[in-house]
């Protein structure tokens, strides 16, 4: 149980184009999803918290107009990287929160590798 | 700045040996979680330990938490080549957001 999928798993796009990444909780409903980015050999940095039916909450330093987040249903959140540039190339990972017996746990998707040329 | 700092940054051991990695954090927490990440993959949740717990076990994994020192350790016993991965601690301070440490890259040599 508690499976999260991401699509696509990798994408290559040209500078200036926009890319949409989907995050789905497959077997549970998640009112809250999280978006992270990870540069090579570095840790995960939280970009934003996505709440179903409301606006996302962005971390300091993350441009909300560049990284558009939509959480239209309890099982789907999307991240759109607008006007992508090479410096946006990174590994993007989403997670979905689930209240379990021991506490609130996050279950992570497999990640999406974005390369902007 | 990151909430958690992990030590060591990298660890190389022989199969069958134990691997220990530590995580220190700065502020009070609700819970601390450990995750594993294989190269280029997503994260796998290993263990969650609450702030009022001191030790937790799951199979070959043992996690300790010392809130007075604001530190946690993850011990992997009888390591296997398949344990080769990066291990991250993450702290839940409030609002269910996780802040990740820098990670420890573990290499288990067969």
Coordinates of C-alpha atoms in Angstrom, one line a residue:
Chain A
X1 CA 0.0 0.0 0.0
X2 CA 0.8 3.7 0.0
X3 CA 2.2 3.9 -3.5
X4 CA 3.0 7.1 -5.2
X5 CA 3.7 7.4 -8.9
X6 CA 5.2 10.2 -11.0
X7 CA 5.0 10.8 -14.7
X8 CA 7.1 11.2 -16.7
X9 CA 10.1 9.4 -15.1
X10 CA 12.4 11.6 -17.3
X11 CA 12.0 14.4 -19.7
X12 CA 14.3 16.4 -21.9
X13 CA 13.1 19.8 -23.1
X14 CA 14.4 22.8 -24.8
X15 CA 15.1 26.0 -23.0
X16 CA 12.0 28.3 -22.9
X17 CA 9.5 25.5 -23.0
X18 CA 7.2 24.3 -20.2
X19 CA 7.1 20.9 -18.6
X20 CA 4.4 19.3 -16.5
X21 CA 5.1 16.6 -14.0
X22 CA 2.3 14.6 -12.4
X23 CA 2.3 13.0 -9.0
X24 CA -0.4 10.5 -8.1
X25 CA -1.2 8.6 -4.9
X26 CA -2.4 5.3 -6.3
X27 CA -4.1 3.6 -3.4
X28 CA -4.8 6.3 -0.9
X29 CA -6.1 9.8 -0.8
X30 CA -3.7 12.6 0.1
X31 CA -4.9 16.0 1.0
X32 CA -1.3 17.2 1.1
X33 CA 1.5 16.5 -1.3
X34 CA 5.0 17.9 -1.3
X35 CA 7.4 18.8 -4.1
X36 CA 11.1 18.5 -3.7
X37 CA 14.1 19.0 -6.0
X38 CA 17.4 17.3 -5.7
X39 CA 20.7 18.2 -7.4
X40 CA 23.3 15.5 -7.9
X41 CA 24.8 14.1 -4.7
X42 CA 22.8 16.5 -2.7
X43 CA 19.8 16.3 -0.4
X44 CA 16.2 17.0 -1.1
X45 CA 15.1 20.6 -0.8
X46 CA 11.4 21.2 -0.2
X47 CA 10.0 23.5 -2.9
X48 CA 6.3 23.7 -2.0
X49 CA 3.4 22.1 -0.1
X50 CA 0.5 21.3 -2.3
X51 CA -3.0 21.3 -0.7
X52 CA -6.0 19.9 -2.4
X53 CA -8.4 22.6 -3.4
X54 CA -6.3 25.5 -2.3
X55 CA -3.1 27.4 -3.3
X56 CA 0.2 25.8 -2.8
X57 CA 2.6 27.1 -0.1
X58 CA 6.0 27.8 -1.5
X59 CA 9.3 27.7 0.4
X60 CA 11.4 30.8 0.6
X61 CA 13.3 31.4 -2.6
X62 CA 11.1 29.3 -4.8
X63 CA 9.4 31.3 -7.6
X64 CA 5.7 30.5 -7.6
X65 CA 5.2 31.9 -11.0
X66 CA 7.9 29.6 -12.4
X67 CA 6.9 26.4 -10.6
X68 CA 3.1 26.2 -10.9
X69 CA 1.5 23.7 -8.7
X70 CA -2.1 22.4 -9.0
X71 CA -3.7 19.9 -6.6
X72 CA -7.0 19.3 -8.4
X73 CA -8.0 16.1 -6.6
X74 CA -7.1 14.0 -3.6
X75 CA -4.9 11.7 -5.7
X76 CA -3.2 14.1 -8.2
X77 CA -0.9 17.0 -7.9
X78 CA 1.0 18.6 -10.9
X79 CA 4.1 20.7 -11.0
X80 CA 4.7 22.7 -14.2
X81 CA 8.1 24.2 -14.7
X82 CA 7.4 27.2 -16.9
X83 CA 9.9 28.7 -19.3
X84 CA 12.5 26.2 -18.3
X85 CA 16.2 27.0 -18.3
X86 CA 19.2 24.7 -18.0
X87 CA 19.6 25.6 -14.4
X88 CA 16.2 24.1 -13.8
X89 CA 17.7 20.7 -14.7
X90 CA 17.3 18.6 -11.6
X91 CA 15.6 15.5 -10.1
X92 CA 12.1 16.4 -9.0
X93 CA 10.4 14.2 -6.4
X94 CA 6.9 14.4 -5.0
X95 CA 5.5 12.8 -1.8
X96 CA 2.1 12.3 -0.5
X97 CA 1.3 12.4 3.2
X98 CA -0.5 9.7 5.0
X99 CA -1.5 9.5 8.7
X100 CA -0.2 6.1 9.9
X101 CA -0.2 4.5 13.3
X102 CA 3.1 6.0 14.4
X103 CA 2.6 9.4 12.9
X104 CA 2.4 11.4 9.7
X105 CA 4.4 9.6 7.1
X106 CA 5.4 10.8 3.6
X107 CA 5.5 8.3 0.7
X108 CA 7.7 9.3 -2.1
X109 CA 7.3 9.0 -5.9
X110 CA 10.1 7.6 -8.0
X111 CA 11.2 11.0 -9.2
X112 CA 11.3 12.8 -12.5
X113 CA 14.7 13.7 -14.0
X114 CA 14.4 17.0 -16.0
X115 CA 17.1 18.0 -18.4
X116 CA 16.8 21.3 -20.1
X117 CA 19.0 21.8 -23.1
Chain B
X1 CA 20.0 26.1 6.1
X2 CA 19.3 22.4 6.6
X3 CA 17.8 21.2 9.8
X4 CA 19.7 18.0 9.8
X5 CA 23.4 17.3 9.4
X6 CA 24.5 13.8 8.8
X7 CA 27.8 12.1 9.7
X8 CA 29.6 10.6 8.0
X9 CA 29.0 11.9 4.5
X10 CA 30.2 8.6 3.1
X11 CA 30.8 5.1 4.5
X12 CA 32.4 2.1 2.9
X13 CA 32.1 -1.3 4.6
X14 CA 32.4 -5.0 3.9
X15 CA 29.3 -7.2 3.6
X16 CA 28.4 -8.5 7.0
X17 CA 29.7 -5.5 8.9
X18 CA 27.5 -3.0 10.7
X19 CA 27.0 0.5 9.4
X20 CA 26.2 3.4 11.7
X21 CA 25.3 6.9 10.7
X22 CA 24.3 9.9 12.7
X23 CA 22.0 12.8 12.3
X24 CA 22.0 16.0 14.3
X25 CA 19.3 18.7 14.1
X26 CA 18.8 22.1 15.5
X27 CA 15.2 22.6 16.7
X28 CA 12.6 20.6 18.7
X29 CA 10.9 18.0 16.6
X30 CA 7.6 16.0 16.5
X31 CA 9.4 13.0 15.0
X32 CA 12.4 12.0 13.0
X33 CA 12.3 9.7 10.0
X34 CA 15.0 7.8 8.1
X35 CA 14.8 7.2 4.4
X36 CA 16.9 5.2 1.9
X37 CA 17.5 6.3 -1.7
X38 CA 19.0 4.1 -4.3
X39 CA 20.9 6.0 -7.0
X40 CA 18.5 8.0 -9.2
X41 CA 15.5 6.7 -7.5
X42 CA 12.8 7.9 -5.1
X43 CA 13.0 7.6 -1.4
X44 CA 11.9 4.6 0.6
X45 CA 10.6 5.2 4.1
X46 CA 12.5 3.1 6.7
X47 CA 11.6 4.2 10.2
X48 CA 9.7 6.9 12.0
X49 CA 10.6 7.6 15.6
X50 CA 8.6 10.0 17.7
X51 CA 10.1 12.6 20.0
X52 CA 9.0 10.6 23.1
X53 CA 10.7 7.4 21.9
X54 CA 14.3 6.6 22.4
X55 CA 14.8 3.5 20.3
X56 CA 13.1 1.6 17.5
X57 CA 13.8 -1.5 15.6
X58 CA 12.8 -2.8 12.2
X59 CA 14.4 -5.9 10.9
X60 CA 18.2 -5.2 10.7
X61 CA 17.6 -1.5 11.4
X62 CA 17.9 0.1 14.7
X63 CA 17.2 3.8 15.3
X64 CA 18.0 5.8 18.4
X65 CA 16.9 9.3 19.3
X66 CA 18.4 11.5 21.9
X67 CA 16.3 14.7 22.1
X68 CA 18.6 16.2 24.7
X69 CA 21.5 16.1 22.3
X70 CA 19.2 16.7 19.3
X71 CA 20.7 13.6 17.5
X72 CA 19.7 10.3 16.1
X73 CA 21.5 7.3 14.8
X74 CA 20.7 4.6 12.3
X75 CA 22.4 1.2 12.6
X76 CA 22.3 -1.3 9.9
X77 CA 23.4 -4.7 11.1
X78 CA 24.9 -7.5 9.0
X79 CA 25.0 -5.3 6.0
X80 CA 24.4 -6.7 2.5
X81 CA 25.4 -5.4 -0.9
X82 CA 21.8 -4.5 -1.5
X83 CA 22.0 -2.0 1.4
X84 CA 24.2 0.2 -0.8
X85 CA 22.3 3.5 -1.1
X86 CA 22.1 7.0 0.4
X87 CA 20.4 7.3 3.7
X88 CA 18.7 10.5 4.8
X89 CA 17.3 11.6 8.1
X90 CA 14.3 14.0 8.0
X91 CA 12.8 16.0 10.8
X92 CA 9.2 16.8 11.2
X93 CA 9.1 20.1 13.1
X94 CA 5.5 21.2 12.6
X95 CA 2.8 21.2 9.9
X96 CA 4.0 17.8 8.7
X97 CA 6.8 19.3 6.6
X98 CA 10.0 17.3 6.4
X99 CA 13.5 18.9 6.4
X100 CA 16.1 16.5 5.2
X101 CA 19.7 16.1 6.2
X102 CA 22.6 16.0 3.8
X103 CA 22.6 12.2 3.6
X104 CA 25.1 9.5 4.1
X105 CA 26.3 7.5 1.1
X106 CA 26.8 3.9 2.1
X107 CA 28.8 1.4 0.0
X108 CA 28.7 -2.2 1.0
X109 CA 31.4 -4.2 -0.7
X110 CA 30.7 -7.9 -1.4

